[in-house]
GROMACS .gro file of C-alpha atoms in nm:
model
  449
    1MET     CA    1  -2.295   0.312  -2.105
    2PRO     CA    2  -2.340  -0.042  -2.021
    3ALA     CA    3  -2.318  -0.199  -1.678
    4GLU     CA    4  -2.222  -0.583  -1.608
    5THR     CA    5  -2.324  -0.741  -1.289
    6VAL     CA    6  -2.006  -0.879  -1.123
    7SER     CA    7  -1.868  -1.046  -0.812
    8VAL     CA    8  -1.603  -0.807  -0.693
    9THR     CA    9  -1.330  -0.855  -0.407
   10GLY     CA   10  -1.001  -0.689  -0.294
   11TRP     CA   11  -0.682  -0.850  -0.368
   12GLY     CA   12  -0.713  -1.061  -0.037
   13ARG     CA   13  -0.993  -1.235  -0.224
   14THR     CA   14  -1.204  -1.257   0.089
   15ALA     CA   15  -1.586  -1.145   0.156
   16PRO     CA   16  -1.677  -1.117  -0.248
   17THR     CA   17  -2.006  -0.911  -0.317
   18THR     CA   18  -2.194  -0.841  -0.645
   19ALA     CA   19  -2.235  -0.496  -0.769
   20ARG     CA   20  -2.303  -0.341  -1.139
   21LEU     CA   21  -1.974  -0.258  -1.265
   22ILE     CA   22  -1.929   0.053  -1.472
   23ARG     CA   23  -1.639   0.173  -1.694
   24PRO     CA   24  -1.685   0.541  -1.788
   25ARG     CA   25  -1.438   0.633  -2.078
   26THR     CA   26  -1.507   1.004  -2.082
   27TYR     CA   27  -1.540   1.232  -1.803
   28GLU     CA   28  -1.921   1.323  -1.922
   29GLU     CA   29  -1.954   0.923  -1.855
   30ALA     CA   30  -1.843   0.946  -1.539
   31VAL     CA   31  -2.078   1.236  -1.416
   32THR     CA   32  -2.367   1.033  -1.582
   33ALA     CA   33  -2.274   0.722  -1.367
   34VAL     CA   34  -2.246   0.920  -1.051
   35ARG     CA   35  -2.592   1.086  -1.109
   36ASP     CA   36  -2.769   0.746  -1.204
   37SER     CA   37  -2.573   0.529  -0.901
   38GLY     CA   38  -2.916   0.447  -0.762
   39ALA     CA   39  -3.018   0.321  -0.394
   40ARG     CA   40  -2.727   0.165  -0.293
   41GLY     CA   41  -2.482   0.454  -0.442
   42SER     CA   42  -2.146   0.396  -0.587
   43ILE     CA   43  -1.757   0.372  -0.548
   44PRO     CA   44  -1.461   0.435  -0.767
   45ARG     CA   45  -1.223   0.161  -0.804
   46GLY     CA   46  -0.873   0.125  -0.942
   47LEU     CA   47  -0.688  -0.172  -1.007
   48GLY     CA   48  -0.825  -0.366  -0.714
   49ARG     CA   49  -0.519  -0.358  -0.518
   50ALA     CA   50  -0.707  -0.238  -0.211
   51TYR     CA   51  -0.670  -0.593   0.007
   52GLY     CA   52  -1.009  -0.561   0.163
   53ASP     CA   53  -1.355  -0.437   0.070
   54ALA     CA   54  -1.271  -0.052   0.022
   55ALA     CA   55  -1.364  -0.083  -0.355
   56GLN     CA   56  -1.654  -0.330  -0.331
   57ASN     CA   57  -2.017  -0.217  -0.290
   58ALA     CA   58  -2.283  -0.487  -0.234
   59GLY     CA   59  -2.575  -0.441  -0.467
   60GLY     CA   60  -2.475  -0.087  -0.568
   61ALA     CA   61  -2.239   0.032  -0.862
   62VAL     CA   62  -1.855   0.033  -0.871
   63LEU     CA   63  -1.699   0.250  -1.108
   64ASP     CA   64  -1.403   0.138  -1.291
   65MET     CA   65  -1.186   0.428  -1.343
   66THR     CA   66  -0.912   0.254  -1.537
   67GLY     CA   67  -1.095   0.351  -1.862
   68LEU     CA   68  -0.988   0.713  -1.800
   69ASP     CA   69  -0.591   0.669  -1.825
   70GLN     CA   70  -0.436   0.941  -2.030
   71ILE     CA   71  -0.127   1.155  -1.911
   72HIS     CA   72  -0.218   1.485  -2.036
   73ALA     CA   73   0.118   1.693  -1.985
   74ILE     CA   74   0.468   1.627  -1.817
   75ASP     CA   75   0.687   1.913  -1.726
   76VAL     CA   76   1.018   1.809  -1.773
   77ALA     CA   77   1.201   2.089  -1.662
   78GLY     CA   78   0.978   2.142  -1.334
   79GLY     CA   79   0.896   1.785  -1.263
   80SER     CA   80   0.550   1.747  -1.261
   81VAL     CA   81   0.294   1.542  -1.410
   82LEU     CA   82  -0.084   1.613  -1.516
   83CYS     CA   83  -0.272   1.290  -1.559
   84ASP     CA   84  -0.601   1.107  -1.509
   85ALA     CA   85  -0.677   0.930  -1.223
   86GLY     CA   86  -0.694   0.582  -1.378
   87VAL     CA   87  -0.357   0.598  -1.496
   88SER     CA   88  -0.115   0.353  -1.301
   89LEU     CA   89   0.206   0.399  -1.142
   90HIS     CA   90   0.346   0.138  -1.385
   91HIS     CA   91   0.217   0.335  -1.686
   92LEU     CA   92   0.365   0.632  -1.506
   93MET     CA   93   0.735   0.494  -1.469
   94GLU     CA   94   0.733   0.393  -1.821
   95ALA     CA   95   0.677   0.747  -1.929
   96LEU     CA   96   0.865   0.927  -1.673
   97LEU     CA   97   1.184   0.730  -1.619
   98PRO     CA   98   1.328   0.764  -1.956
   99LEU     CA   99   1.296   1.165  -1.887
  100GLY     CA  100   1.466   1.139  -1.578
  101TRP     CA  101   1.182   1.129  -1.358
  102PHE     CA  102   1.022   0.903  -1.091
  103VAL     CA  103   0.699   0.873  -0.917
  104PRO     CA  104   0.748   1.028  -0.547
  105VAL     CA  105   0.608   0.763  -0.373
  106THR     CA  106   0.513   0.381  -0.476
  107PRO     CA  107   0.397   0.099  -0.238
  108GLY     CA  108   0.498  -0.238  -0.305
  109THR     CA  109   0.325  -0.253  -0.626
  110ARG     CA  110   0.328  -0.042  -0.929
  111TYR     CA  111  -0.011  -0.167  -1.049
  112VAL     CA  112  -0.217   0.103  -0.866
  113THR     CA  113  -0.381   0.397  -0.994
  114VAL     CA  114  -0.338   0.756  -0.914
  115GLY     CA  115  -0.675   0.774  -0.766
  116GLY     CA  116  -0.610   0.505  -0.564
  117ALA     CA  117  -0.290   0.621  -0.469
  118ILE     CA  118  -0.443   0.922  -0.345
  119GLY     CA  119  -0.741   0.801  -0.192
  120ALA     CA  120  -0.571   0.521   0.002
  121ASP     CA  121  -0.296   0.793   0.066
  122ILE     CA  122  -0.036   0.544  -0.015
  123HIS     CA  123   0.314   0.506   0.147
  124GLY     CA  124   0.637   0.337   0.050
  125LYS     CA  125   0.998   0.237   0.180
  126ASN     CA  126   1.076   0.641   0.183
  127HIS     CA  127   0.814   0.755   0.439
  128HIS     CA  128   1.059   0.884   0.670
  129VAL     CA  129   1.193   1.107   0.412
  130SER     CA  130   0.904   1.192   0.163
  131GLY     CA  131   0.583   1.122   0.349
  132SER     CA  132   0.273   0.969   0.154
  133PHE     CA  133   0.162   1.009  -0.201
  134SER     CA  134  -0.095   1.307  -0.122
  135ARG     CA  135   0.211   1.504   0.018
  136HIS     CA  136   0.313   1.546  -0.370
  137VAL     CA  137  -0.038   1.630  -0.502
  138VAL     CA  138  -0.031   1.980  -0.622
  139SER     CA  139  -0.402   1.983  -0.714
  140LEU     CA  140  -0.658   1.734  -0.809
  141GLU     CA  141  -1.019   1.762  -1.003
  142LEU     CA  142  -1.296   1.569  -0.778
  143LEU     CA  143  -1.648   1.475  -0.905
  144THR     CA  144  -1.859   1.514  -0.592
  145ALA     CA  145  -2.212   1.373  -0.520
  146ASP     CA  146  -2.370   1.666  -0.685
  147GLY     CA  147  -2.225   1.609  -1.034
  148THR     CA  148  -2.027   1.921  -1.042
  149VAL     CA  149  -1.614   1.889  -1.069
  150ARG     CA  150  -1.439   2.085  -0.807
  151THR     CA  151  -1.064   2.179  -0.835
  152VAL     CA  152  -0.912   2.070  -0.482
  153ARG     CA  153  -0.573   2.192  -0.339
  154PRO     CA  154  -0.365   2.109  -0.053
  155GLY     CA  155  -0.442   2.317   0.289
  156THR     CA  156  -0.827   2.259   0.233
  157ASP     CA  157  -1.082   2.066   0.421
  158LEU     CA  158  -1.207   1.881   0.113
  159PHE     CA  159  -0.815   1.791  -0.013
  160ASP     CA  160  -0.782   1.663   0.358
  161ALA     CA  161  -1.072   1.448   0.356
  162THR     CA  162  -1.001   1.304   0.029
  163ALA     CA  163  -0.645   1.204   0.073
  164GLY     CA  164  -0.686   0.861   0.262
  165GLY     CA  165  -1.066   0.919   0.215
  166MET     CA  166  -1.104   0.568   0.061
  167GLY     CA  167  -1.301   0.728  -0.248
  168LEU     CA  168  -1.586   0.867  -0.022
  169THR     CA  169  -1.568   1.238  -0.097
  170GLY     CA  170  -1.598   1.167  -0.463
  171VAL     CA  171  -1.459   1.035  -0.783
  172ILE     CA  172  -1.083   1.193  -0.855
  173LEU     CA  173  -1.081   1.271  -1.233
  174THR     CA  174  -0.706   1.406  -1.273
  175ALA     CA  175  -0.424   1.489  -1.046
  176THR     CA  176  -0.093   1.714  -1.098
  177VAL     CA  177   0.177   1.537  -0.897
  178ARG     CA  178   0.531   1.651  -0.829
  179LEU     CA  179   0.807   1.399  -0.926
  180GLN     CA  180   1.162   1.275  -0.780
  181PRO     CA  181   1.431   1.336  -1.014
  182VAL     CA  182   1.686   1.035  -1.110
  183ALA     CA  183   1.963   0.971  -1.297
  184THR     CA  184   1.950   0.592  -1.359
  185THR     CA  185   1.704   0.318  -1.315
  186LEU     CA  186   1.907   0.119  -1.087
  187MET     CA  187   1.912   0.129  -0.708
  188SER     CA  188   2.233   0.148  -0.494
  189VAL     CA  189   2.138  -0.108  -0.214
  190ASP     CA  190   2.278  -0.205   0.145
  191THR     CA  191   2.150  -0.544   0.300
  192GLU     CA  192   2.209  -0.674   0.646
  193ARG     CA  193   2.092  -0.915   0.900
  194ALA     CA  194   1.932  -0.825   1.242
  195THR     CA  195   1.939  -1.093   1.506
  196ASP     CA  196   1.626  -1.008   1.669
  197LEU     CA  197   1.389  -0.748   1.703
  198ASP     CA  198   1.558  -0.489   1.918
  199ASP     CA  199   1.865  -0.532   1.694
  200LEU     CA  200   1.620  -0.423   1.403
  201MET     CA  201   1.492  -0.129   1.566
  202ALA     CA  202   1.846  -0.028   1.683
  203ARG     CA  203   1.972  -0.027   1.344
  204LEU     CA  204   1.677   0.150   1.194
  205THR     CA  205   1.703   0.426   1.433
  206ALA     CA  206   2.068   0.462   1.424
  207THR     CA  207   2.096   0.486   1.063
  208ASP     CA  208   1.777   0.543   0.881
  209HIS     CA  209   1.841   0.921   0.810
  210ARG     CA  210   2.127   0.809   0.570
  211TYR     CA  211   1.871   0.648   0.334
  212ARG     CA  212   1.598   0.740   0.112
  213TYR     CA  213   1.449   0.387   0.135
  214SER     CA  214   1.434   0.154   0.385
  215VAL     CA  215   1.220  -0.164   0.486
  216ALA     CA  216   1.286  -0.498   0.677
  217TRP     CA  217   1.158  -0.801   0.608
  218ILE     CA  218   1.115  -0.990   0.964
  219ASP     CA  219   1.068  -1.344   1.044
  220LEU     CA  220   0.748  -1.383   1.243
  221LEU     CA  221   0.802  -1.762   1.302
  222ALA     CA  222   1.102  -1.707   1.473
  223ARG     CA  223   1.095  -1.750   1.870
  224GLY     CA  224   1.331  -1.734   2.153
  225ALA     CA  225   1.601  -1.535   2.141
  226ALA     CA  226   1.550  -1.509   1.742
  227THR     CA  227   1.219  -1.342   1.786
  228GLY     CA  228   1.192  -1.045   1.531
  229ARG     CA  229   1.507  -1.141   1.346
  230ALA     CA  230   1.490  -0.979   0.994
  231VAL     CA  231   1.698  -0.893   0.676
  232LEU     CA  232   1.719  -0.495   0.648
  233THR     CA  233   1.748  -0.335   0.279
  234ARG     CA  234   1.801   0.011   0.238
  235GLY     CA  235   1.894   0.206  -0.053
  236ASP     CA  236   1.890   0.517  -0.304
  237HIS     CA  237   1.870   0.587  -0.679
  238ALA     CA  238   2.215   0.474  -0.804
  239PRO     CA  239   2.409   0.793  -0.989
  240LEU     CA  240   2.524   0.712  -1.312
  241ALA     CA  241   2.882   0.703  -1.192
  242ALA     CA  242   2.770   0.374  -1.006
  243LEU     CA  243   2.676   0.208  -1.327
  244PRO     CA  244   2.909  -0.038  -1.490
  245ALA     CA  245   3.010   0.102  -1.836
  246ARG     CA  246   2.805  -0.160  -2.037
  247ALA     CA  247   2.517   0.008  -1.836
  248ARG     CA  248   2.588   0.352  -1.906
  249SER     CA  249   2.461   0.370  -2.277
  250ALA     CA  250   2.106   0.343  -2.136
  251PRO     CA  251   2.073   0.442  -1.776
  252LEU     CA  252   1.717   0.523  -1.809
  253SER     CA  253   1.597   0.178  -1.944
  254PHE     CA  254   1.296   0.034  -1.738
  255ARG     CA  255   1.210  -0.328  -1.874
  256PRO     CA  256   1.068  -0.496  -1.551
  257ALA     CA  257   1.112  -0.883  -1.569
  258ARG     CA  258   0.785  -1.090  -1.546
  259LEU     CA  259   0.743  -1.458  -1.463
  260PRO     CA  260   0.463  -1.674  -1.552
  261ALA     CA  261   0.131  -1.620  -1.353
  262ALA     CA  262   0.032  -1.815  -1.024
  263PRO     CA  263  -0.192  -2.082  -1.156
  264ALA     CA  264  -0.616  -2.009  -1.134
  265TYR     CA  265  -0.622  -2.279  -0.877
  266VAL     CA  266  -0.376  -2.368  -0.582
  267PRO     CA  267  -0.455  -2.646  -0.352
  268GLU     CA  268  -0.544  -2.540   0.010
  269GLY     CA  269  -0.298  -2.550   0.279
  270LEU     CA  270  -0.013  -2.495   0.061
  271LEU     CA  271   0.090  -2.216   0.305
  272THR     CA  272   0.135  -2.402   0.641
  273ARG     CA  273   0.353  -2.308   0.954
  274ARG     CA  274   0.563  -2.600   0.821
  275THR     CA  275   0.637  -2.482   0.478
  276VAL     CA  276   0.634  -2.100   0.547
  277GLY     CA  277   0.896  -2.182   0.851
  278LEU     CA  278   1.123  -2.328   0.581
  279PHE     CA  279   1.094  -2.060   0.345
  280ASN     CA  280   1.170  -1.797   0.640
  281GLU     CA  281   1.453  -2.016   0.754
  282LEU     CA  282   1.597  -2.009   0.396
  283TRP     CA  283   1.539  -1.645   0.330
  284TYR     CA  284   1.695  -1.528   0.632
  285ARG     CA  285   2.002  -1.751   0.595
  286ARG     CA  286   2.071  -1.669   0.249
  287ALA     CA  287   2.067  -1.310   0.299
  288PRO     CA  288   2.441  -1.148   0.328
  289ARG     CA  289   2.544  -1.031   0.690
  290ALA     CA  290   2.635  -0.716   0.537
  291ARG     CA  291   2.659  -0.606   0.195
  292ARG     CA  292   2.668  -0.258   0.081
  293GLY     CA  293   2.631  -0.096  -0.245
  294GLU     CA  294   2.483  -0.393  -0.478
  295LEU     CA  295   2.334  -0.271  -0.791
  296GLN     CA  296   1.947  -0.354  -0.812
  297ARG     CA  297   1.686  -0.307  -1.090
  298LEU     CA  298   1.428  -0.056  -0.971
  299SER     CA  299   1.166  -0.322  -1.027
  300ALA     CA  300   1.333  -0.577  -0.806
  301PHE     CA  301   1.400  -0.345  -0.519
  302PHE     CA  302   1.046  -0.183  -0.467
  303HIS     CA  303   0.812  -0.446  -0.660
  304PRO     CA  304   0.933  -0.809  -0.671
  305LEU     CA  305   0.613  -0.946  -0.633
  306ASP     CA  306   0.496  -0.770  -0.960
  307GLY     CA  307   0.710  -1.019  -1.149
  308VAL     CA  308   0.463  -1.296  -1.054
  309PRO     CA  309   0.109  -1.223  -1.194
  310HIS     CA  310  -0.193  -1.294  -0.950
  311TRP     CA  311   0.043  -1.380  -0.677
  312ASN     CA  312  -0.227  -1.373  -0.428
  313ARG     CA  313  -0.387  -1.695  -0.547
  314VAL     CA  314  -0.099  -1.867  -0.377
  315TYR     CA  315  -0.315  -1.851  -0.073
  316GLY     CA  316  -0.599  -2.064  -0.228
  317ARG     CA  317  -0.979  -1.993  -0.251
  318GLY     CA  318  -1.004  -1.901   0.124
  319GLY     CA  319  -0.775  -1.569   0.027
  320PHE     CA  320  -0.560  -1.400   0.298
  321VAL     CA  321  -0.589  -1.091   0.541
  322GLN     CA  322  -0.348  -0.829   0.501
  323TYR     CA  323  -0.309  -0.672   0.866
  324GLN     CA  324  -0.111  -0.364   0.894
  325PHE     CA  325  -0.076  -0.098   1.210
  326VAL     CA  326   0.135   0.140   1.331
  327VAL     CA  327   0.215   0.263   1.700
  328GLY     CA  328   0.394   0.587   1.779
  329HIS     CA  329   0.776   0.622   1.894
  330GLY     CA  330   0.780   0.536   2.261
  331ARG     CA  331   0.536   0.248   2.212
  332GLU     CA  332   0.817  -0.008   2.131
  333GLU     CA  333   0.688  -0.226   2.395
  334THR     CA  334   0.364  -0.268   2.217
  335LEU     CA  335   0.525  -0.350   1.918
  336ARG     CA  336   0.761  -0.620   2.124
  337ARG     CA  337   0.449  -0.749   2.265
  338ILE     CA  338   0.251  -0.810   1.934
  339VAL     CA  339   0.578  -0.966   1.741
  340GLY     CA  340   0.587  -1.194   2.041
  341ARG     CA  341   0.228  -1.282   2.013
  342ILE     CA  342   0.225  -1.356   1.650
  343ALA     CA  343   0.535  -1.560   1.673
  344ARG     CA  344   0.378  -1.759   1.979
  345ARG     CA  345   0.082  -1.795   1.780
  346ARG     CA  346   0.261  -1.932   1.502
  347CYS     CA  347   0.090  -1.744   1.223
  348PRO     CA  348   0.252  -1.839   0.894
  349SER     CA  349   0.334  -1.533   0.734
  350PHE     CA  350   0.639  -1.519   0.470
  351LEU     CA  351   0.532  -1.154   0.357
  352ALA     CA  352   0.614  -0.950   0.642
  353VAL     CA  353   0.773  -0.608   0.680
  354LEU     CA  354   0.871  -0.352   0.934
  355LYS     CA  355   0.929   0.039   0.852
  356ARG     CA  356   0.978   0.353   1.022
  357PHE     CA  357   0.723   0.640   0.955
  358GLY     CA  358   0.841   0.994   0.967
  359ASP     CA  359   0.589   1.303   1.006
  360ALA     CA  360   0.235   1.246   0.996
  361ASP     CA  361   0.038   1.348   0.658
  362PRO     CA  362  -0.265   1.597   0.654
  363GLY     CA  363  -0.528   1.352   0.555
  364TRP     CA  364  -0.781   1.315   0.803
  365LEU     CA  365  -0.780   0.931   0.752
  366SER     CA  366  -0.477   0.888   0.622
  367PHE     CA  367  -0.267   0.600   0.789
  368PRO     CA  368   0.108   0.720   0.859
  369VAL     CA  369   0.193   0.863   1.204
  370PRO     CA  370   0.555   0.908   1.344
  371GLY     CA  371   0.652   0.547   1.472
  372TRP     CA  372   0.657   0.168   1.356
  373THR     CA  373   0.468  -0.012   1.110
  374LEU     CA  374   0.435  -0.376   1.084
  375ALA     CA  375   0.232  -0.534   0.811
  376LEU     CA  376   0.190  -0.899   0.744
  377ASP     CA  377  -0.013  -1.136   0.514
  378ILE     CA  378  -0.194  -1.425   0.681
  379PRO     CA  379  -0.416  -1.679   0.514
  380ALA     CA  380  -0.769  -1.607   0.616
  381ASN     CA  381  -0.859  -1.977   0.689
  382LEU     CA  382  -0.619  -1.995   0.973
  383PRO     CA  383  -0.818  -2.119   1.287
  384GLY     CA  384  -0.917  -1.829   1.540
  385LEU     CA  385  -0.765  -1.573   1.322
  386GLY     CA  386  -1.047  -1.314   1.373
  387ALA     CA  387  -1.043  -1.308   1.746
  388PHE     CA  388  -0.681  -1.309   1.743
  389LEU     CA  389  -0.671  -1.016   1.535
  390ASP     CA  390  -0.955  -0.838   1.716
  391GLU     CA  391  -0.728  -0.877   2.030
  392LEU     CA  392  -0.426  -0.707   1.849
  393ASP     CA  393  -0.665  -0.441   1.717
  394ALA     CA  394  -0.747  -0.372   2.093
  395GLU     CA  395  -0.371  -0.349   2.179
  396VAL     CA  396  -0.287  -0.120   1.888
  397ALA     CA  397  -0.574   0.127   1.971
  398SER     CA  398  -0.477   0.121   2.356
  399ALA     CA  399  -0.126   0.248   2.258
  400GLY     CA  400  -0.279   0.541   2.020
  401GLY     CA  401  -0.195   0.341   1.718
  402ARG     CA  402  -0.416   0.259   1.420
  403VAL     CA  403  -0.463   0.020   1.131
  404TYR     CA  404  -0.456   0.077   0.784
  405LEU     CA  405  -0.790   0.120   0.606
  406ALA     CA  406  -0.677   0.038   0.259
  407LYS     CA  407  -0.589  -0.312   0.393
  408ASP     CA  408  -0.835  -0.378   0.637
  409SER     CA  409  -1.112  -0.619   0.580
  410ARG     CA  410  -1.234  -0.707   0.931
  411LEU     CA  411  -1.187  -0.405   1.189
  412ARG     CA  412  -1.459  -0.343   1.438
  413PRO     CA  413  -1.627   0.020   1.410
  414ASP     CA  414  -1.588   0.085   1.763
  415LEU     CA  415  -1.230   0.127   1.760
  416LEU     CA  416  -1.234   0.325   1.486
  417THR     CA  417  -1.262   0.684   1.662
  418ALA     CA  418  -0.989   0.598   1.918
  419MET     CA  419  -0.774   0.535   1.591
  420TYR     CA  420  -0.851   0.807   1.366
  421PRO     CA  421  -0.929   1.133   1.586
  422ARG     CA  422  -1.050   1.343   1.274
  423LEU     CA  423  -1.296   1.064   1.201
  424ASP     CA  424  -1.586   1.291   1.344
  425ASP     CA  425  -1.454   1.575   1.123
  426PHE     CA  426  -1.457   1.344   0.792
  427ARG     CA  427  -1.807   1.218   0.847
  428ALA     CA  428  -1.946   1.583   0.924
  429LEU     CA  429  -1.802   1.681   0.574
  430ARG     CA  430  -1.945   1.361   0.401
  431ALA     CA  431  -2.285   1.458   0.570
  432GLU     CA  432  -2.251   1.800   0.405
  433LEU     CA  433  -2.094   1.705   0.074
  434ASP     CA  434  -2.309   1.402   0.019
  435PRO     CA  435  -2.620   1.428   0.214
  436GLY     CA  436  -2.784   1.134  -0.011
  437GLY     CA  437  -2.525   0.883   0.034
  438VAL     CA  438  -2.429   0.860  -0.340
  439PHE     CA  439  -2.096   0.741  -0.252
  440VAL     CA  440  -2.064   0.421  -0.028
  441SER     CA  441  -1.864   0.121   0.008
  442ASP     CA  442  -1.881  -0.228   0.191
  443LEU     CA  443  -1.603  -0.094   0.420
  444ALA     CA  444  -1.789   0.266   0.446
  445ARG     CA  445  -2.094   0.038   0.578
  446ARG     CA  446  -1.873  -0.201   0.784
  447LEU     CA  447  -1.709   0.078   0.962
  448THR     CA  448  -2.002   0.368   0.953
  449LEU     CA  449  -1.782   0.621   0.783
   0.00000   0.00000   0.00000
């Protein structure tokens, strides 16, 4: 099985490291790759959409699992799918939507693999209703450090360590996932403006239970009385009766639009406070004050950025930091302080979203807990950014919150125990399951996972 020495980075394009890239095409090749990992170990990788260093392994091996991408069985009557871990959510949607089924949870991109979705225990706009991805996994096959393949099911320690475990318990080979029934590939969407952060939180708290999907774009450059102003978008899968007559002949058609890719080279300094401020102003003003029942394509509602291949290039060669944290209900004052600090700091973020999480998921390192989660993109070359985010980390931790490991690229390890109370259990299980340190990543080394 050939290996190629390459520079590997996350979607944020920061801190690249060099590793041997191995692409197994059979389960047997995956076993061989794990057994031959070498002194620096290996880490599985999907489509590279983790923003930081979770799927990097400096000086070691990175196992590109996208060569294992078969859908083995679809239970059309019962609503489940058995597939390889290298299958992308995009591929699943292409296969499932014509049959009237949809993935149970999707993040802001459909270009993640099923294995990555479990390893990061991804969440979407429906967490307050459906929880995270691993809640819908019936079983999975896990290749562990000793070269054996184990069938792992919910309710076991190994499942709870693997869900959100960032690939550090082993290589997921296959998974069986429960699905969401749909009648069409259109969404019925309600959109409204919120004048400030308190207005936004009040609207979400009062009416979120009426919607399966809910998210708010938030203007983090707005200050004063407008601090935290937002555009709130919520919806559900449109029923067949909601479609215009011309669309009812093919209600489950799925053909996402794609725009030209972002250029390979983008000049530095494109996303400044001024340019992002102008974008945010226009985006907020063009949004309707209140609009009900608009029909939108599924791809436009869930994955608008997927229409622009390599959109991460717009941040230039310096890349960007994706920062996402959650604080619990009753900690709204912490959220207000952090939003206010970001606004005063004038962080030029045009991709900033606020959501409410529902019940916590069982994964020991799963990110969601009941409360409020804010995610934002920031150019990595912003002066003083590291120290500023360190301060926010400390505030989040002191409020009992946490940051999302799948998006992290710079958290200090001393805060991790406060953020993830089951961390010691995770470390103990890893030590028992993988005493030789076969599975390791740059993230794992940095945070001593």
